[in-house]
mmCIF file of C-alpha atoms in Angstrom:
data_model
loop_
_atom_site.group_PDB
_atom_site.id
_atom_site.type_symbol
_atom_site.label_atom_id
_atom_site.label_comp_id
_atom_site.label_asym_id
_atom_site.label_seq_id
_atom_site.Cartn_x
_atom_site.Cartn_y
_atom_site.Cartn_z
ATOM 1 C CA UNK R 21 111.295 76.975 112.589
ATOM 2 C CA UNK R 22 110.625 75.704 116.134
ATOM 3 C CA UNK R 23 113.805 76.788 117.411
ATOM 4 C CA UNK R 24 114.814 79.337 114.940
ATOM 5 C CA UNK R 25 116.465 78.950 111.595
ATOM 6 C CA UNK R 26 120.023 78.592 110.384
ATOM 7 C CA UNK R 27 120.687 79.740 106.804
ATOM 8 C CA UNK R 28 123.775 79.404 104.768
ATOM 9 C CA UNK R 29 123.661 81.276 101.264
ATOM 10 C CA UNK R 30 124.879 78.922 98.409
ATOM 11 C CA UNK R 31 125.195 81.886 95.943
ATOM 12 C CA UNK R 32 123.955 85.285 94.706
ATOM 13 C CA UNK R 33 123.013 86.186 91.153
ATOM 14 C CA UNK R 34 123.009 89.813 90.101
ATOM 15 C CA UNK R 35 120.662 89.839 86.807
ATOM 16 C CA UNK R 36 121.581 89.137 84.260
ATOM 17 C CA UNK R 37 125.090 87.921 85.518
ATOM 18 C CA UNK R 38 125.859 84.231 86.462
ATOM 19 C CA UNK R 39 125.489 83.015 90.010
ATOM 20 C CA UNK R 40 128.458 83.415 92.258
ATOM 21 C CA UNK R 41 129.498 83.244 95.908
ATOM 22 C CA UNK R 42 132.297 85.665 96.993
ATOM 23 C CA UNK R 43 131.154 85.555 100.738
ATOM 24 C CA UNK R 44 130.612 83.291 103.522
ATOM 25 C CA UNK R 45 127.115 84.266 104.545
ATOM 26 C CA UNK R 46 125.315 82.919 107.302
ATOM 27 C CA UNK R 47 122.011 84.241 108.827
ATOM 28 C CA UNK R 48 120.621 83.093 112.137
ATOM 29 C CA UNK R 49 116.840 83.778 112.701
ATOM 30 C CA UNK R 50 114.911 83.236 116.039
ATOM 31 C CA UNK R 51 111.696 81.627 116.145
ATOM 32 C CA UNK R 52 108.525 83.386 115.115
ATOM 33 C CA UNK R 53 106.817 85.220 117.826
ATOM 34 C CA UNK R 54 103.823 87.492 117.582
ATOM 35 C CA UNK R 55 104.434 87.567 113.713
ATOM 36 C CA UNK R 56 107.940 88.947 114.177
ATOM 37 C CA UNK R 57 111.512 87.059 114.268
ATOM 38 C CA UNK R 58 114.988 88.608 115.068
ATOM 39 C CA UNK R 59 117.964 87.919 112.821
ATOM 40 C CA UNK R 60 121.677 88.625 112.273
ATOM 41 C CA UNK R 61 123.043 88.323 108.774
ATOM 42 C CA UNK R 62 126.906 88.414 108.365
ATOM 43 C CA UNK R 63 128.560 88.234 105.047
ATOM 44 C CA UNK R 64 132.386 88.240 104.999
ATOM 45 C CA UNK R 65 134.275 88.137 101.725
ATOM 46 C CA UNK R 66 136.469 85.127 100.925
ATOM 47 C CA UNK R 67 137.873 86.343 97.629
ATOM 48 C CA UNK R 68 141.057 87.081 99.312
ATOM 49 C CA UNK R 69 141.287 83.915 101.015
ATOM 50 C CA UNK R 70 144.038 81.298 100.498
ATOM 51 C CA UNK R 71 143.426 78.948 97.523
ATOM 52 C CA UNK R 72 142.906 75.970 100.128
ATOM 53 C CA UNK R 73 140.146 77.788 101.864
ATOM 54 C CA UNK R 74 138.451 78.809 98.575
ATOM 55 C CA UNK R 75 138.888 75.202 97.402
ATOM 56 C CA UNK R 76 137.246 73.656 100.452
ATOM 57 C CA UNK R 77 134.306 76.364 100.503
ATOM 58 C CA UNK R 78 133.511 75.424 96.980
ATOM 59 C CA UNK R 79 133.152 71.737 97.812
ATOM 60 C CA UNK R 80 129.545 71.636 99.042
ATOM 61 C CA UNK R 81 128.449 68.259 100.058
ATOM 62 C CA UNK R 82 131.629 67.091 102.181
ATOM 63 C CA UNK R 83 130.958 66.461 105.881
ATOM 64 C CA UNK R 84 132.514 67.174 109.049
ATOM 65 C CA UNK R 85 133.573 63.773 110.449
ATOM 66 C CA UNK R 86 132.537 62.978 114.088
ATOM 67 C CA UNK R 87 130.122 60.636 116.085
ATOM 68 C CA UNK R 88 127.289 63.137 115.904
ATOM 69 C CA UNK R 89 125.066 62.417 113.064
ATOM 70 C CA UNK R 90 123.726 65.659 113.169
ATOM 71 C CA UNK R 91 127.138 67.310 113.055
ATOM 72 C CA UNK R 92 127.843 65.265 109.928
ATOM 73 C CA UNK R 93 125.081 66.914 108.163
ATOM 74 C CA UNK R 94 127.006 70.083 107.692
ATOM 75 C CA UNK R 95 128.680 70.904 104.408
ATOM 76 C CA UNK R 96 132.503 72.067 104.055
ATOM 77 C CA UNK R 97 131.668 75.509 104.079
ATOM 78 C CA UNK R 98 132.243 75.651 107.671
ATOM 79 C CA UNK R 99 132.986 79.020 109.654
ATOM 80 C CA UNK R 100 136.534 77.863 110.500
ATOM 81 C CA UNK R 101 137.223 78.198 106.682
ATOM 82 C CA UNK R 102 136.809 81.983 106.927
ATOM 83 C CA UNK R 103 140.521 83.290 107.306
ATOM 84 C CA UNK R 104 141.776 85.507 110.137
ATOM 85 C CA UNK R 105 141.210 89.236 109.761
ATOM 86 C CA UNK R 106 138.664 88.567 106.846
ATOM 87 C CA UNK R 107 137.051 91.589 105.173
ATOM 88 C CA UNK R 108 133.510 92.283 105.951
ATOM 89 C CA UNK R 109 131.213 92.758 102.872
ATOM 90 C CA UNK R 110 128.040 93.605 104.747
ATOM 91 C CA UNK R 111 126.460 92.697 108.409
ATOM 92 C CA UNK R 112 122.840 93.791 109.422
ATOM 93 C CA UNK R 113 120.649 92.688 112.020
ATOM 94 C CA UNK R 114 116.893 93.464 113.310
ATOM 95 C CA UNK R 115 113.536 92.167 112.902
ATOM 96 C CA UNK R 116 111.891 90.154 110.068
ATOM 97 C CA UNK R 117 108.259 89.654 109.206
ATOM 98 C CA UNK R 118 107.349 86.651 107.085
ATOM 99 C CA UNK R 119 104.353 86.375 105.186
ATOM 100 C CA UNK R 120 102.946 83.060 103.654
ATOM 101 C CA UNK R 121 102.123 82.155 100.123
ATOM 102 C CA UNK R 122 98.472 83.122 99.412
ATOM 103 C CA UNK R 123 96.394 83.288 96.119
ATOM 104 C CA UNK R 124 99.309 82.233 93.816
ATOM 105 C CA UNK R 125 101.613 84.784 95.106
ATOM 106 C CA UNK R 126 104.901 83.458 96.760
ATOM 107 C CA UNK R 127 105.847 83.851 100.560
ATOM 108 C CA UNK R 128 107.261 87.026 101.211
ATOM 109 C CA UNK R 129 109.915 88.345 104.015
ATOM 110 C CA UNK R 130 110.511 91.871 104.933
ATOM 111 C CA UNK R 131 113.738 92.442 107.041
ATOM 112 C CA UNK R 132 114.019 95.666 108.998
ATOM 113 C CA UNK R 133 117.469 96.858 109.762
ATOM 114 C CA UNK R 134 118.063 98.046 113.116
ATOM 115 C CA UNK R 135 121.844 97.753 112.981
ATOM 116 C CA UNK R 136 123.658 98.045 109.662
ATOM 117 C CA UNK R 137 127.509 98.069 108.774
ATOM 118 C CA UNK R 138 126.644 100.352 105.836
ATOM 119 C CA UNK R 139 124.452 103.076 107.138
ATOM 120 C CA UNK R 140 123.366 104.512 110.508
ATOM 121 C CA UNK R 141 119.966 105.045 109.242
ATOM 122 C CA UNK R 142 117.267 102.131 109.891
ATOM 123 C CA UNK R 143 116.710 100.443 106.456
ATOM 124 C CA UNK R 144 114.766 97.579 105.197
ATOM 125 C CA UNK R 145 114.607 95.377 102.377
ATOM 126 C CA UNK R 146 112.189 92.438 101.049
ATOM 127 C CA UNK R 147 112.437 89.387 99.054
ATOM 128 C CA UNK R 148 110.057 86.734 97.592
ATOM 129 C CA UNK R 149 110.808 83.094 98.716
ATOM 130 C CA UNK R 150 110.351 80.074 96.449
ATOM 131 C CA UNK R 151 110.678 76.564 97.629
ATOM 132 C CA UNK R 152 113.195 74.612 95.459
ATOM 133 C CA UNK R 153 112.887 70.738 94.855
ATOM 134 C CA UNK R 154 116.156 69.889 96.703
ATOM 135 C CA UNK R 155 114.658 71.662 99.787
ATOM 136 C CA UNK R 156 116.773 74.910 99.238
ATOM 137 C CA UNK R 157 115.036 78.340 99.095
ATOM 138 C CA UNK R 158 115.369 80.768 96.038
ATOM 139 C CA UNK R 159 114.969 84.403 97.197
ATOM 140 C CA UNK R 160 113.957 86.998 94.656
ATOM 141 C CA UNK R 161 114.276 90.759 94.967
ATOM 142 C CA UNK R 162 115.957 94.125 94.080
ATOM 143 C CA UNK R 163 118.758 95.853 96.235
ATOM 144 C CA UNK R 164 121.921 97.998 95.661
ATOM 145 C CA UNK R 165 124.956 95.853 94.090
ATOM 146 C CA UNK R 166 127.801 96.870 96.186
ATOM 147 C CA UNK R 167 130.180 96.556 93.255
ATOM 148 C CA UNK R 168 128.172 98.989 91.134
ATOM 149 C CA UNK R 169 126.371 101.109 93.558
ATOM 150 C CA UNK R 170 123.070 100.337 91.251
ATOM 151 C CA UNK R 171 119.848 99.095 92.308
ATOM 152 C CA UNK R 172 119.797 95.537 90.708
ATOM 153 C CA UNK R 173 117.461 92.460 90.603
ATOM 154 C CA UNK R 174 119.006 89.687 92.268
ATOM 155 C CA UNK R 175 118.419 85.895 93.124
ATOM 156 C CA UNK R 176 119.975 84.105 96.254
ATOM 157 C CA UNK R 177 119.749 80.429 96.962
ATOM 158 C CA UNK R 178 119.696 79.461 100.690
ATOM 159 C CA UNK R 179 120.281 76.084 102.523
ATOM 160 C CA UNK R 180 119.059 75.465 105.845
ATOM 161 C CA UNK R 181 121.346 73.855 108.439
ATOM 162 C CA UNK R 182 120.437 71.878 111.605
ATOM 163 C CA UNK R 183 120.929 73.190 115.033
ATOM 164 C CA UNK R 184 122.631 70.536 117.131
ATOM 165 C CA UNK R 185 123.043 70.189 120.871
ATOM 166 C CA UNK R 186 126.078 71.979 122.207
ATOM 167 C CA UNK R 187 128.184 70.798 125.340
ATOM 168 C CA UNK R 188 125.890 69.868 128.231
ATOM 169 C CA UNK R 189 122.635 71.302 126.577
ATOM 170 C CA UNK R 190 119.636 68.866 126.695
ATOM 171 C CA UNK R 191 117.510 71.052 124.394
ATOM 172 C CA UNK R 192 118.389 73.174 121.251
ATOM 173 C CA UNK R 193 118.722 76.738 122.353
ATOM 174 C CA UNK R 194 118.061 80.174 120.613
ATOM 175 C CA UNK R 195 119.221 83.040 122.852
ATOM 176 C CA UNK R 196 118.699 86.737 121.568
ATOM 177 C CA UNK R 197 120.530 89.773 123.100
ATOM 178 C CA UNK R 198 119.766 93.332 121.963
ATOM 179 C CA UNK R 199 121.144 96.579 123.169
ATOM 180 C CA UNK R 200 119.916 100.187 122.017
ATOM 181 C CA UNK R 201 120.830 103.331 123.767
ATOM 182 C CA UNK R 202 119.985 106.428 121.684
ATOM 183 C CA UNK R 203 121.766 108.911 123.696
ATOM 184 C CA UNK R 204 125.155 107.008 123.559
ATOM 185 C CA UNK R 205 124.431 105.936 119.769
ATOM 186 C CA UNK R 206 124.868 102.338 120.577
ATOM 187 C CA UNK R 207 122.824 99.573 118.924
ATOM 188 C CA UNK R 208 123.360 95.801 118.468
ATOM 189 C CA UNK R 209 122.095 92.416 118.302
ATOM 190 C CA UNK R 210 123.617 88.922 119.188
ATOM 191 C CA UNK R 211 121.858 85.547 118.488
ATOM 192 C CA UNK R 212 123.023 82.318 119.608
ATOM 193 C CA UNK R 213 121.181 79.435 117.787
ATOM 194 C CA UNK R 214 122.473 75.680 118.341
ATOM 195 C CA UNK R 215 126.197 75.573 117.573
ATOM 196 C CA UNK R 216 126.186 79.120 115.957
ATOM 197 C CA UNK R 217 126.678 82.452 117.443
ATOM 198 C CA UNK R 218 127.037 85.876 115.723
ATOM 199 C CA UNK R 219 126.513 89.555 116.291
ATOM 200 C CA UNK R 220 126.952 93.071 115.450
ATOM 201 C CA UNK R 221 127.415 96.199 117.412
ATOM 202 C CA UNK R 222 127.526 99.871 116.283
ATOM 203 C CA UNK R 223 128.867 102.383 118.507
ATOM 204 C CA UNK R 224 128.274 105.810 116.552
ATOM 205 C CA UNK R 225 130.574 105.272 113.470
ATOM 206 C CA UNK R 226 132.423 102.342 114.603
ATOM 207 C CA UNK R 227 131.146 98.483 113.759
ATOM 208 C CA UNK R 228 132.029 95.571 115.324
ATOM 209 C CA UNK R 229 130.995 92.008 114.327
ATOM 210 C CA UNK R 230 131.836 88.271 115.566
ATOM 211 C CA UNK R 231 131.104 84.899 114.307
ATOM 212 C CA UNK R 232 131.531 81.817 116.292
ATOM 213 C CA UNK R 233 130.833 78.190 115.803
ATOM 214 C CA UNK R 234 131.009 75.428 118.368
ATOM 215 C CA UNK R 235 133.035 72.142 117.984
ATOM 216 C CA UNK R 236 133.447 69.402 120.170
ATOM 217 C CA UNK R 237 136.753 69.206 122.350
ATOM 218 C CA UNK R 238 139.277 66.987 120.547
ATOM 219 C CA UNK R 239 137.685 67.433 117.096
ATOM 220 C CA UNK R 240 138.462 71.308 117.612
ATOM 221 C CA UNK R 241 142.003 70.343 118.605
ATOM 222 C CA UNK R 242 142.736 67.866 115.830
ATOM 223 C CA UNK R 243 141.619 70.124 113.202
ATOM 224 C CA UNK R 244 143.325 73.235 114.452
ATOM 225 C CA UNK R 245 140.265 75.259 114.231
ATOM 226 C CA UNK R 246 139.527 78.580 115.507
ATOM 227 C CA UNK R 247 135.634 78.997 116.741
ATOM 228 C CA UNK R 248 136.089 82.950 116.623
ATOM 229 C CA UNK R 249 137.119 84.957 113.603
ATOM 230 C CA UNK R 250 138.236 88.745 113.708
ATOM 231 C CA UNK R 251 136.561 90.459 110.770
ATOM 232 C CA UNK R 252 137.656 93.740 109.430
ATOM 233 C CA UNK R 253 135.186 96.295 108.104
ATOM 234 C CA UNK R 254 136.064 97.149 104.178
#
């Protein structure tokens, strides 16, 4: 986590139901500093997406073609597969505090929600983290199921993606920008990490989110990709 961490969710399981992935979920987390990280977590519904998009998003393991070997490590659930005017399931951002595994207890992370699309209150949640043999991470915890409104045990599986060099960059970059003005009821956080950038801004009751992914010139034009996605709040 020298430069930060890019995590894509593979699925969520609301116990005792089967695993599912109704969203395109990406979390950008800054590197650990003084025991704390910053993060932006955006979850965009893809249930309403066209058949081709859903089919492609399920084909985990396909690669993005190109000369850059690191770029080729990305799976087929790339952000350009999120349809325009997609519906936001949930977005939140703030600080996270990881704790290592000790004395037989799993690693645990606490996420403080400075900005949340579902509430104006500062919230937090916690999860236990278990490494899986394939390099993915299993997260276990309890939170409100948005479909039922009931507090439910859950399991999420996360895959880490590599941060790549962008444009003329000579080093991998992680940039964090935060705004908080209590008198104006404005709060927001943006993180750019490698080829990804996403952010959330709340102005009183209005919430805006954006997610961007960088592609090299030529590859972008040939595949007709749009690096920005307009996301509507549900």
